[in-house]
Amino acid sequence: MSYDYLIVGAGLFGSVFAREAVKKGKKCLVVDKRSHIGGNCYTENMEGIQVHKYGAHIFRTSEKHIWEYMNQFVEFNRFTNSPIANYNGKIYSLPFNMNTFYQLWGTITPDEARARIESQREGIVGPKNLEEQAIFLVGTDVYNILIKEYTEKQWGRKCVDLPASIIRRLPVRFTYDNNYFNDRYQGIPIGGYTQIFEKMLDGCDVRLGTAYTPEMATLADAIIYTGTIDGYYNYQFGALEYRSLRFAHEILDTNNFQGNAVVNYTSAKEAYTRIIEHKHFEFGTQDKTVITKEYPQNWTPADEPYYPINDDKNASRYEKYLSLARKERNVHFKGRLGGYQYLDMQDVINMALNFAKEEL
Ligand code: UDP
């Protein structure tokens, strides 16, 4: 059997590309080493609740065409991510906004909150690392209660040794707005993510539980490889490093465990960074509940790769793999793992659609 494309990985990049390729009449074979499609977006029904098995995925985008693209497969609900933080038994609003500042200081107006932050800036002007960036943005109180310990357990490194860019993902607002994201569109697919992938992969041959081997290269004219680029080249320049996660899922005999989909534990006392209660993504009314504790882990090549470690050592290693990749004529390294970069879902869809436009 000969295919136009062998797509390695049935995650978001691979599945969007597969869908576009099939629409253009291409024959595609999709292989994935896992026993299911959907990559890390995969959701599984437990007790009638859609469980995000590889961490919470909240879809959002500011681009209308990306929103409409996803809505052709499934209807989205009106979920808005408003996580709360638990620090030593006290609750704070996230992201950092007027509600948080009121809880911390009793400040009522934006001017009062700004003045507080200003007085806690410790004279920082050009922030050089995550600690300085955080204190510059929100002052020492927010840093100590909501950022420092959480970030150090998440990354396994000191905030002074982490890049400022990590914290710039989070909004700081001088309005009473607990929406974690700024995007124009946001929601959770009603009935879970997996059905989206089933629709995207319709018309392709899919082989699950099938790891890529070099012999497969003869099956197709071109390969879209969304696995780890260093794995493809047998780690010959050393492994690209990641921060990993362990997800501990529990079914509980209560209908409401924490009253919110996402609760961050910002103290070092708990080993997990957050607890997800999945039913709240879909306003569920089931008798039971499913929660997931998320434990950051050191990564070894046997573990799942989640967050790329974007330091100089890994950047130069990645460049070496990229120089091999550039010499390939028929292999394209794509997605989060192929590109060794942290990507939100909307970025992946955009990249896959743009690549499909060029390629097909
Ligand atoms: N962060 C924090 N406290 C929080 C939530 C996030 O300090 O309660 C910091 C932390 O450094 C984290 C970064 O903000 O790595 C990005 O957080 P985000 O929630 O975007 O991480 P993700 O959900 O993508 O893992």
mmCIF file of C-alpha atoms and ligand atoms in Angstrom:
data_model
loop_
_atom_site.group_PDB
_atom_site.id
_atom_site.type_symbol
_atom_site.label_atom_id
_atom_site.label_comp_id
_atom_site.label_asym_id
_atom_site.label_seq_id
_atom_site.Cartn_x
_atom_site.Cartn_y
_atom_site.Cartn_z
ATOM 1 C CA MET A 1 0.000 0.000 0.000
ATOM 2 C CA SER A 2 1.461 3.351 -0.870
ATOM 3 C CA TYR A 3 0.415 6.639 0.669
ATOM 4 C CA ASP A 4 0.978 10.277 -0.160
ATOM 5 C CA TYR A 5 1.658 11.045 3.516
ATOM 6 C CA LEU A 6 2.756 9.105 6.534
ATOM 7 C CA ILE A 7 1.737 11.197 9.517
ATOM 8 C CA VAL A 8 3.530 10.254 12.703
ATOM 9 C CA GLY A 9 1.424 11.314 15.685
ATOM 10 C CA ALA A 10 -2.377 11.571 15.873
ATOM 11 C CA GLY A 11 -2.265 14.765 17.941
ATOM 12 C CA LEU A 12 -3.466 18.187 16.903
ATOM 13 C CA PHE A 13 -0.884 19.035 14.230
ATOM 14 C CA GLY A 14 -1.027 15.597 12.621
ATOM 15 C CA SER A 15 -4.809 15.437 12.665
ATOM 16 C CA VAL A 16 -5.393 18.935 11.247
ATOM 17 C CA PHE A 17 -2.888 18.247 8.497
ATOM 18 C CA ALA A 18 -4.463 14.835 7.804
ATOM 19 C CA ARG A 19 -7.880 16.407 7.464
ATOM 20 C CA GLU A 20 -6.643 19.059 5.026
ATOM 21 C CA ALA A 21 -4.715 16.450 3.024
ATOM 22 C CA VAL A 22 -7.724 14.124 2.734
ATOM 23 C CA LYS A 23 -9.828 17.082 1.586
ATOM 24 C CA LYS A 24 -7.313 17.528 -1.236
ATOM 25 C CA GLY A 25 -7.653 13.859 -2.199
ATOM 26 C CA LYS A 26 -4.399 12.666 -0.610
ATOM 27 C CA LYS A 27 -4.006 9.207 0.862
ATOM 28 C CA CYS A 28 -2.773 9.370 4.447
ATOM 29 C CA LEU A 29 -1.560 6.831 6.966
ATOM 30 C CA VAL A 30 -1.509 8.081 10.554
ATOM 31 C CA VAL A 31 0.468 6.144 13.155
ATOM 32 C CA ASP A 32 0.607 6.805 16.871
ATOM 33 C CA LYS A 33 2.455 4.903 19.544
ATOM 34 C CA ARG A 34 -0.328 5.525 22.039
ATOM 35 C CA SER A 35 -3.476 3.408 22.076
ATOM 36 C CA HIS A 36 -5.684 6.417 21.264
ATOM 37 C CA ILE A 37 -5.921 9.437 18.977
ATOM 38 C CA GLY A 38 -5.864 13.089 20.077
ATOM 39 C CA GLY A 39 -2.367 13.351 21.563
ATOM 40 C CA ASN A 40 -2.387 15.344 24.786
ATOM 41 C CA CYS A 41 -5.840 16.774 23.979
ATOM 42 C CA TYR A 42 -7.330 13.304 24.449
ATOM 43 C CA THR A 43 -10.369 13.154 26.731
ATOM 44 C CA GLU A 44 -11.878 9.973 28.141
ATOM 45 C CA ASN A 45 -15.332 9.370 29.568
ATOM 46 C CA MET A 46 -15.168 8.399 33.264
ATOM 47 C CA GLU A 47 -18.438 8.299 35.217
ATOM 48 C CA GLY A 48 -20.060 10.323 32.421
ATOM 49 C CA ILE A 49 -17.434 13.050 32.823
ATOM 50 C CA GLN A 50 -14.976 14.003 30.083
ATOM 51 C CA VAL A 51 -11.567 13.635 31.730
ATOM 52 C CA HIS A 52 -8.597 15.535 30.264
ATOM 53 C CA LYS A 53 -6.092 12.712 30.682
ATOM 54 C CA TYR A 54 -2.991 14.781 29.881
ATOM 55 C CA GLY A 55 -3.829 18.000 31.663
ATOM 56 C CA ALA A 56 -6.499 20.647 31.248
ATOM 57 C CA HIS A 57 -7.036 21.859 27.696
ATOM 58 C CA ILE A 58 -9.101 25.012 27.476
ATOM 59 C CA PHE A 59 -9.562 26.089 23.909
ATOM 60 C CA ARG A 60 -9.216 29.750 23.124
ATOM 61 C CA THR A 61 -8.213 31.961 20.240
ATOM 62 C CA SER A 62 -8.583 35.513 19.068
ATOM 63 C CA GLU A 63 -8.724 34.459 15.447
ATOM 64 C CA LYS A 64 -12.170 33.990 14.070
ATOM 65 C CA HIS A 65 -11.096 31.555 11.366
ATOM 66 C CA ILE A 66 -9.460 29.236 13.930
ATOM 67 C CA TRP A 67 -12.572 29.374 16.139
ATOM 68 C CA GLU A 68 -14.788 28.590 13.164
ATOM 69 C CA TYR A 69 -12.460 25.823 12.052
ATOM 70 C CA MET A 70 -12.872 24.041 15.391
ATOM 71 C CA ASN A 71 -16.600 24.734 15.570
ATOM 72 C CA GLN A 72 -17.180 22.801 12.351
ATOM 73 C CA PHE A 73 -16.377 19.614 14.291
ATOM 74 C CA VAL A 74 -18.136 20.264 17.592
ATOM 75 C CA GLU A 75 -20.109 22.830 19.536
ATOM 76 C CA PHE A 76 -18.238 24.668 22.281
ATOM 77 C CA ASN A 77 -19.732 25.665 25.620
ATOM 78 C CA ARG A 78 -19.278 29.027 27.372
ATOM 79 C CA PHE A 79 -16.597 27.876 29.846
ATOM 80 C CA THR A 80 -14.242 30.668 30.892
ATOM 81 C CA ASN A 81 -11.117 29.680 32.755
ATOM 82 C CA SER A 82 -11.082 31.413 36.142
ATOM 83 C CA PRO A 83 -8.692 29.407 38.285
ATOM 84 C CA ILE A 84 -8.263 30.165 41.950
ATOM 85 C CA ALA A 85 -5.143 29.762 44.060
ATOM 86 C CA ASN A 86 -4.972 28.029 47.422
ATOM 87 C CA TYR A 87 -1.978 29.216 49.452
ATOM 88 C CA ASN A 88 -1.836 27.602 52.880
ATOM 89 C CA GLY A 89 -5.611 27.323 53.070
ATOM 90 C CA LYS A 90 -6.442 30.831 51.822
ATOM 91 C CA ILE A 91 -8.088 31.423 48.447
ATOM 92 C CA TYR A 92 -6.978 34.081 45.942
ATOM 93 C CA SER A 93 -8.336 34.993 42.506
ATOM 94 C CA LEU A 94 -6.295 34.429 39.376
ATOM 95 C CA PRO A 95 -4.953 35.808 37.142
ATOM 96 C CA PHE A 96 -3.581 38.713 39.150
ATOM 97 C CA ASN A 97 -6.358 41.302 39.084
ATOM 98 C CA MET A 98 -8.327 43.735 41.243
ATOM 99 C CA ASN A 99 -10.015 40.829 43.081
ATOM 100 C CA THR A 100 -6.598 39.398 44.022
ATOM 101 C CA PHE A 101 -5.328 42.808 45.139
ATOM 102 C CA TYR A 102 -8.427 43.333 47.281
ATOM 103 C CA GLN A 103 -7.967 39.895 48.899
ATOM 104 C CA LEU A 104 -4.329 40.690 49.650
ATOM 105 C CA TRP A 105 -4.444 44.337 50.652
ATOM 106 C CA GLY A 106 -8.052 45.505 50.831
ATOM 107 C CA THR A 107 -7.336 47.973 48.012
ATOM 108 C CA ILE A 108 -10.489 49.126 46.239
ATOM 109 C CA THR A 109 -9.371 51.263 43.311
ATOM 110 C CA PRO A 110 -6.853 50.597 40.551
ATOM 111 C CA ASP A 111 -4.799 53.597 41.730
ATOM 112 C CA GLU A 112 -4.523 52.126 45.231
ATOM 113 C CA ALA A 113 -3.473 48.735 43.849
ATOM 114 C CA ARG A 114 -0.912 50.299 41.506
ATOM 115 C CA ALA A 115 0.527 52.308 44.377
ATOM 116 C CA ARG A 116 0.915 49.132 46.473
ATOM 117 C CA ILE A 117 2.714 47.337 43.664
ATOM 118 C CA GLU A 118 4.902 50.385 43.016
ATOM 119 C CA SER A 119 5.963 50.400 46.687
ATOM 120 C CA GLN A 120 6.990 46.714 46.414
ATOM 121 C CA ARG A 121 9.047 46.896 43.236
ATOM 122 C CA GLU A 122 12.388 46.932 45.033
ATOM 123 C CA GLY A 123 13.819 49.374 42.502
ATOM 124 C CA ILE A 124 13.839 46.817 39.668
ATOM 125 C CA VAL A 125 13.905 48.434 36.238
ATOM 126 C CA GLY A 126 15.108 46.001 33.566
ATOM 127 C CA PRO A 127 14.072 42.553 34.892
ATOM 128 C CA LYS A 128 16.739 39.917 34.165
ATOM 129 C CA ASN A 129 15.029 36.734 35.339
ATOM 130 C CA LEU A 130 11.618 35.411 36.371
ATOM 131 C CA GLU A 131 11.903 36.628 39.963
ATOM 132 C CA GLU A 132 12.732 40.176 38.918
ATOM 133 C CA GLN A 133 10.097 40.153 36.196
ATOM 134 C CA ALA A 134 7.401 38.986 38.632
ATOM 135 C CA ILE A 135 8.311 41.520 41.323
ATOM 136 C CA PHE A 136 8.447 44.258 38.697
ATOM 137 C CA LEU A 137 4.958 43.351 37.442
ATOM 138 C CA VAL A 138 3.081 42.649 40.671
ATOM 139 C CA GLY A 139 5.319 43.369 43.688
ATOM 140 C CA THR A 140 6.726 41.124 46.414
ATOM 141 C CA ASP A 141 3.448 40.059 48.095
ATOM 142 C CA VAL A 142 1.931 38.518 44.970
ATOM 143 C CA TYR A 143 5.332 37.075 44.106
ATOM 144 C CA ASN A 144 5.751 35.391 47.495
ATOM 145 C CA ILE A 145 2.197 34.069 47.807
ATOM 146 C CA LEU A 146 1.198 33.205 44.266
ATOM 147 C CA ILE A 147 4.318 32.835 42.144
ATOM 148 C CA LYS A 148 7.574 31.850 43.845
ATOM 149 C CA GLU A 149 6.848 28.422 45.320
ATOM 150 C CA TYR A 150 4.445 27.399 42.547
ATOM 151 C CA THR A 151 6.950 28.243 39.832
ATOM 152 C CA GLU A 152 9.842 26.536 41.617
ATOM 153 C CA LYS A 153 7.913 23.285 41.976
ATOM 154 C CA GLN A 154 6.598 23.537 38.432
ATOM 155 C CA TRP A 155 10.055 23.950 36.923
ATOM 156 C CA GLY A 156 12.294 22.343 39.565
ATOM 157 C CA ARG A 157 14.531 25.417 39.464
ATOM 158 C CA LYS A 158 14.884 28.686 41.353
ATOM 159 C CA CYS A 159 12.983 31.677 39.988
ATOM 160 C CA VAL A 160 16.264 33.596 39.668
ATOM 161 C CA ASP A 161 17.468 30.879 37.254
ATOM 162 C CA LEU A 162 14.351 30.920 35.057
ATOM 163 C CA PRO A 163 13.647 33.161 32.052
ATOM 164 C CA ALA A 164 11.322 36.145 32.548
ATOM 165 C CA SER A 165 9.294 35.037 29.515
ATOM 166 C CA ILE A 166 7.512 32.239 31.466
ATOM 167 C CA ILE A 167 5.626 34.698 33.647
ATOM 168 C CA ARG A 168 4.734 37.060 30.824
ATOM 169 C CA ARG A 169 2.151 34.477 29.707
ATOM 170 C CA LEU A 170 -0.056 35.537 32.612
ATOM 171 C CA PRO A 171 -2.228 38.640 32.447
ATOM 172 C CA VAL A 172 -2.010 41.338 35.143
ATOM 173 C CA ARG A 173 -5.203 43.390 35.191
ATOM 174 C CA PHE A 174 -6.401 46.463 36.977
ATOM 175 C CA THR A 175 -10.030 45.438 36.466
ATOM 176 C CA TYR A 176 -12.170 43.002 38.461
ATOM 177 C CA ASP A 177 -11.876 40.324 35.771
ATOM 178 C CA ASN A 178 -11.002 36.713 36.677
ATOM 179 C CA ASN A 179 -10.779 35.462 33.085
ATOM 180 C CA TYR A 180 -7.359 33.782 32.803
ATOM 181 C CA PHE A 181 -7.131 34.522 29.096
ATOM 182 C CA ASN A 182 -7.446 37.601 26.925
ATOM 183 C CA ASP A 183 -8.634 35.816 23.793
ATOM 184 C CA ARG A 184 -11.842 36.772 22.075
ATOM 185 C CA TYR A 185 -13.187 33.191 21.889
ATOM 186 C CA GLN A 186 -12.983 30.540 24.609
ATOM 187 C CA GLY A 187 -14.738 27.299 25.525
ATOM 188 C CA ILE A 188 -14.690 23.542 25.994
ATOM 189 C CA PRO A 189 -15.970 21.186 23.303
ATOM 190 C CA ILE A 190 -19.278 19.739 24.507
ATOM 191 C CA GLY A 191 -18.707 16.000 24.824
ATOM 192 C CA GLY A 192 -14.904 16.257 24.898
ATOM 193 C CA TYR A 193 -11.981 16.608 22.504
ATOM 194 C CA THR A 194 -11.631 13.039 21.244
ATOM 195 C CA GLN A 195 -14.659 13.269 18.924
ATOM 196 C CA ILE A 196 -12.977 16.210 17.131
ATOM 197 C CA PHE A 197 -10.035 13.986 16.281
ATOM 198 C CA GLU A 198 -12.311 11.168 15.111
ATOM 199 C CA LYS A 199 -13.840 13.601 12.639
ATOM 200 C CA MET A 200 -10.509 15.078 11.571
ATOM 201 C CA LEU A 201 -9.067 11.629 10.887
ATOM 202 C CA ASP A 202 -12.071 10.396 8.956
ATOM 203 C CA GLY A 203 -10.862 9.111 5.598
ATOM 204 C CA CYS A 204 -7.316 8.248 6.787
ATOM 205 C CA ASP A 205 -5.868 4.888 7.722
ATOM 206 C CA VAL A 206 -4.977 5.018 11.405
ATOM 207 C CA ARG A 207 -2.728 2.558 13.207
ATOM 208 C CA LEU A 208 -2.636 2.946 16.968
ATOM 209 C CA GLY A 209 -0.140 1.376 19.349
ATOM 210 C CA THR A 210 2.338 1.737 16.489
ATOM 211 C CA ALA A 211 5.636 3.484 17.108
ATOM 212 C CA TYR A 212 7.448 4.922 14.083
ATOM 213 C CA THR A 213 10.284 2.830 12.698
ATOM 214 C CA PRO A 214 12.562 3.883 9.824
ATOM 215 C CA GLU A 215 11.227 1.002 7.681
ATOM 216 C CA MET A 216 7.903 2.830 7.522
ATOM 217 C CA ALA A 217 9.491 5.568 5.418
ATOM 218 C CA THR A 218 8.922 3.476 2.297
ATOM 219 C CA LEU A 219 5.160 3.504 2.846
ATOM 220 C CA ALA A 220 4.635 7.087 1.740
ATOM 221 C CA ASP A 221 6.018 9.819 -0.495
ATOM 222 C CA ALA A 222 6.478 12.194 2.462
ATOM 223 C CA ILE A 223 6.473 12.059 6.238
ATOM 224 C CA ILE A 224 4.941 14.561 8.634
ATOM 225 C CA TYR A 225 6.766 13.748 11.847
ATOM 226 C CA THR A 226 5.251 15.197 15.024
ATOM 227 C CA GLY A 227 7.259 13.118 17.505
ATOM 228 C CA THR A 228 10.469 14.312 19.145
ATOM 229 C CA ILE A 229 13.028 15.473 16.588
ATOM 230 C CA ASP A 230 15.927 14.163 18.717
ATOM 231 C CA GLY A 231 14.213 10.766 18.990
ATOM 232 C CA TYR A 232 14.008 10.589 15.189
ATOM 233 C CA TYR A 233 17.779 11.051 15.024
ATOM 234 C CA ASN A 234 18.473 8.545 17.833
ATOM 235 C CA TYR A 235 19.536 11.277 20.272
ATOM 236 C CA GLN A 236 22.878 11.514 18.480
ATOM 237 C CA PHE A 237 23.615 15.014 19.821
ATOM 238 C CA GLY A 238 22.093 14.180 23.220
ATOM 239 C CA ALA A 239 18.457 14.320 24.325
ATOM 240 C CA LEU A 240 16.523 17.582 24.261
ATOM 241 C CA GLU A 241 15.340 18.100 27.819
ATOM 242 C CA TYR A 242 11.799 18.574 29.060
ATOM 243 C CA ARG A 243 9.934 19.090 32.284
ATOM 244 C CA SER A 244 7.534 16.235 32.747
ATOM 245 C CA LEU A 245 4.267 15.790 34.617
ATOM 246 C CA ARG A 246 2.516 12.963 36.403
ATOM 247 C CA PHE A 247 -1.274 12.987 36.465
ATOM 248 C CA ALA A 248 -3.024 11.227 39.339
ATOM 249 C CA HIS A 249 -6.710 10.717 38.511
ATOM 250 C CA GLU A 250 -9.207 9.897 41.259
ATOM 251 C CA ILE A 251 -12.927 9.171 41.168
ATOM 252 C CA LEU A 252 -14.581 10.581 44.278
ATOM 253 C CA ASP A 253 -17.931 9.793 45.780
ATOM 254 C CA THR A 254 -19.019 13.399 46.039
ATOM 255 C CA ASN A 255 -20.744 15.553 43.451
ATOM 256 C CA ASN A 256 -18.591 18.644 44.028
ATOM 257 C CA PHE A 257 -15.069 18.445 45.405
ATOM 258 C CA GLN A 258 -13.666 21.940 44.979
ATOM 259 C CA GLY A 259 -16.299 24.124 43.322
ATOM 260 C CA ASN A 260 -14.052 25.141 40.428
ATOM 261 C CA ALA A 261 -12.428 23.420 37.443
ATOM 262 C CA VAL A 262 -8.897 24.524 38.328
ATOM 263 C CA VAL A 263 -7.384 25.181 41.753
ATOM 264 C CA ASN A 264 -3.676 26.033 41.845
ATOM 265 C CA TYR A 265 -1.735 25.110 44.975
ATOM 266 C CA THR A 266 0.846 27.844 45.139
ATOM 267 C CA SER A 267 2.665 26.703 48.294
ATOM 268 C CA ALA A 268 5.631 24.318 48.360
ATOM 269 C CA LYS A 269 3.770 22.271 50.990
ATOM 270 C CA GLU A 270 1.804 20.319 48.382
ATOM 271 C CA ALA A 271 3.871 18.404 45.823
ATOM 272 C CA TYR A 272 1.222 18.953 43.136
ATOM 273 C CA THR A 273 0.770 22.291 41.368
ATOM 274 C CA ARG A 274 -2.943 22.037 40.767
ATOM 275 C CA ILE A 275 -6.088 19.967 41.077
ATOM 276 C CA ILE A 276 -8.448 19.800 38.116
ATOM 277 C CA GLU A 277 -12.091 18.858 38.707
ATOM 278 C CA HIS A 278 -13.173 17.907 35.218
ATOM 279 C CA LYS A 279 -16.965 18.079 35.531
ATOM 280 C CA HIS A 280 -16.802 21.859 36.001
ATOM 281 C CA PHE A 281 -15.452 22.258 32.450
ATOM 282 C CA GLU A 282 -18.880 21.131 31.281
ATOM 283 C CA PHE A 283 -21.057 22.319 34.182
ATOM 284 C CA GLY A 284 -21.623 18.635 34.998
ATOM 285 C CA THR A 285 -24.349 17.408 37.338
ATOM 286 C CA GLN A 286 -23.180 13.794 37.799
ATOM 287 C CA ASP A 287 -23.369 12.173 41.255
ATOM 288 C CA LYS A 288 -19.629 11.503 41.342
ATOM 289 C CA THR A 289 -16.635 13.605 40.414
ATOM 290 C CA VAL A 290 -13.220 12.984 38.860
ATOM 291 C CA ILE A 291 -10.219 15.005 39.961
ATOM 292 C CA THR A 292 -6.638 15.057 38.741
ATOM 293 C CA LYS A 293 -3.637 16.110 40.750
ATOM 294 C CA GLU A 294 -0.782 17.365 38.602
ATOM 295 C CA TYR A 295 2.714 16.555 39.868
ATOM 296 C CA PRO A 296 5.695 18.136 38.075
ATOM 297 C CA GLN A 297 8.455 15.611 37.460
ATOM 298 C CA ASN A 298 12.045 15.509 36.407
ATOM 299 C CA TRP A 299 12.194 14.127 32.913
ATOM 300 C CA THR A 300 14.111 11.124 31.594
ATOM 301 C CA PRO A 301 13.837 9.832 28.011
ATOM 302 C CA ALA A 302 11.394 7.200 29.356
ATOM 303 C CA ASP A 303 8.937 9.900 30.495
ATOM 304 C CA GLU A 304 6.352 11.893 28.569
ATOM 305 C CA PRO A 305 7.817 15.171 27.301
ATOM 306 C CA TYR A 306 5.644 18.149 28.259
ATOM 307 C CA TYR A 307 7.436 21.479 28.626
ATOM 308 C CA PRO A 308 10.594 22.103 26.569
ATOM 309 C CA ILE A 309 13.451 23.554 28.625
ATOM 310 C CA ASN A 310 14.319 26.617 26.595
ATOM 311 C CA ASP A 311 17.843 27.273 27.851
ATOM 312 C CA ASP A 312 21.053 27.797 25.857
ATOM 313 C CA LYS A 313 22.225 24.183 26.084
ATOM 314 C CA ASN A 314 18.982 22.814 24.678
ATOM 315 C CA ALA A 315 18.658 25.597 22.112
ATOM 316 C CA SER A 316 22.053 24.752 20.618
ATOM 317 C CA ARG A 317 21.270 21.035 20.684
ATOM 318 C CA TYR A 318 18.005 21.726 18.886
ATOM 319 C CA GLU A 319 19.884 23.778 16.258
ATOM 320 C CA LYS A 320 22.065 20.740 15.514
ATOM 321 C CA TYR A 321 19.025 18.539 14.947
ATOM 322 C CA LEU A 322 17.493 21.257 12.839
ATOM 323 C CA SER A 323 20.539 21.318 10.583
ATOM 324 C CA LEU A 324 19.980 17.601 9.895
ATOM 325 C CA ALA A 325 16.253 18.190 9.405
ATOM 326 C CA ARG A 326 16.931 20.912 6.808
ATOM 327 C CA LYS A 327 18.738 18.350 4.646
ATOM 328 C CA GLU A 328 15.704 16.045 4.567
ATOM 329 C CA ARG A 329 13.705 16.221 1.372
ATOM 330 C CA ASN A 330 10.614 14.322 2.404
ATOM 331 C CA VAL A 331 10.464 14.537 6.179
ATOM 332 C CA HIS A 332 8.829 17.521 7.884
ATOM 333 C CA PHE A 333 9.224 17.971 11.653
ATOM 334 C CA LYS A 334 6.173 19.688 13.054
ATOM 335 C CA GLY A 335 4.093 20.429 16.123
ATOM 336 C CA ARG A 336 5.186 20.910 19.718
ATOM 337 C CA LEU A 337 7.691 18.050 19.765
ATOM 338 C CA GLY A 338 8.972 18.413 16.210
ATOM 339 C CA GLY A 339 9.627 22.113 16.818
ATOM 340 C CA TYR A 340 10.702 21.767 20.473
ATOM 341 C CA GLN A 341 8.489 24.621 21.588
ATOM 342 C CA TYR A 342 5.606 25.112 23.984
ATOM 343 C CA LEU A 343 2.486 25.719 21.917
ATOM 344 C CA ASP A 344 -1.111 26.489 22.738
ATOM 345 C CA MET A 345 -3.732 24.605 20.762
ATOM 346 C CA GLN A 346 -4.635 27.590 18.626
ATOM 347 C CA ASP A 347 -0.972 28.020 17.620
ATOM 348 C CA VAL A 348 -0.766 24.389 16.533
ATOM 349 C CA ILE A 349 -3.920 24.662 14.419
ATOM 350 C CA ASN A 350 -2.640 27.850 12.803
ATOM 351 C CA MET A 351 0.711 26.249 12.015
ATOM 352 C CA ALA A 352 -0.888 23.099 10.628
ATOM 353 C CA LEU A 353 -3.284 25.047 8.410
ATOM 354 C CA ASN A 354 -0.494 27.288 7.121
ATOM 355 C CA PHE A 355 1.749 24.315 6.435
ATOM 356 C CA ALA A 356 -1.108 22.494 4.689
ATOM 357 C CA LYS A 357 -1.625 25.549 2.458
ATOM 358 C CA GLU A 358 2.043 25.561 1.416
ATOM 359 C CA GLU A 359 2.389 21.830 1.071
ATOM 360 C CA LEU A 360 -0.828 20.669 -0.537
HETATM 361 N N1 UDP B 1 2.259 30.789 37.554
HETATM 362 C C1 UDP B 1 2.402 31.114 38.885
HETATM 363 N N2 UDP B 1 1.338 30.943 39.731
HETATM 364 C C2 UDP B 1 0.151 30.453 39.310
HETATM 365 C C3 UDP B 1 0.006 30.130 37.934
HETATM 366 C C4 UDP B 1 1.074 30.307 37.089
HETATM 367 O O1 UDP B 1 3.461 31.540 39.301
HETATM 368 O O2 UDP B 1 -0.777 30.292 40.132
HETATM 369 C C5 UDP B 1 3.435 30.974 36.678
HETATM 370 C C6 UDP B 1 4.314 29.734 36.631
HETATM 371 O O3 UDP B 1 5.658 30.168 36.529
HETATM 372 C C7 UDP B 1 3.884 29.053 35.361
HETATM 373 C C8 UDP B 1 3.600 30.240 34.448
HETATM 374 O O4 UDP B 1 3.041 31.209 35.329
HETATM 375 O O5 UDP B 1 4.906 28.216 34.846
HETATM 376 C C9 UDP B 1 2.646 29.941 33.310
HETATM 377 O O6 UDP B 1 1.437 29.491 33.849
HETATM 378 P P1 UDP B 1 0.312 28.817 32.962
HETATM 379 O O7 UDP B 1 -0.889 28.664 33.827
HETATM 380 O O8 UDP B 1 0.206 29.548 31.695
HETATM 381 O O9 UDP B 1 0.968 27.385 32.712
HETATM 382 P P2 UDP B 1 0.400 26.126 31.933
HETATM 383 O O10 UDP B 1 -1.038 25.989 32.309
HETATM 384 O O11 UDP B 1 0.623 26.381 30.495
HETATM 385 O O12 UDP B 1 1.224 25.023 32.476
#
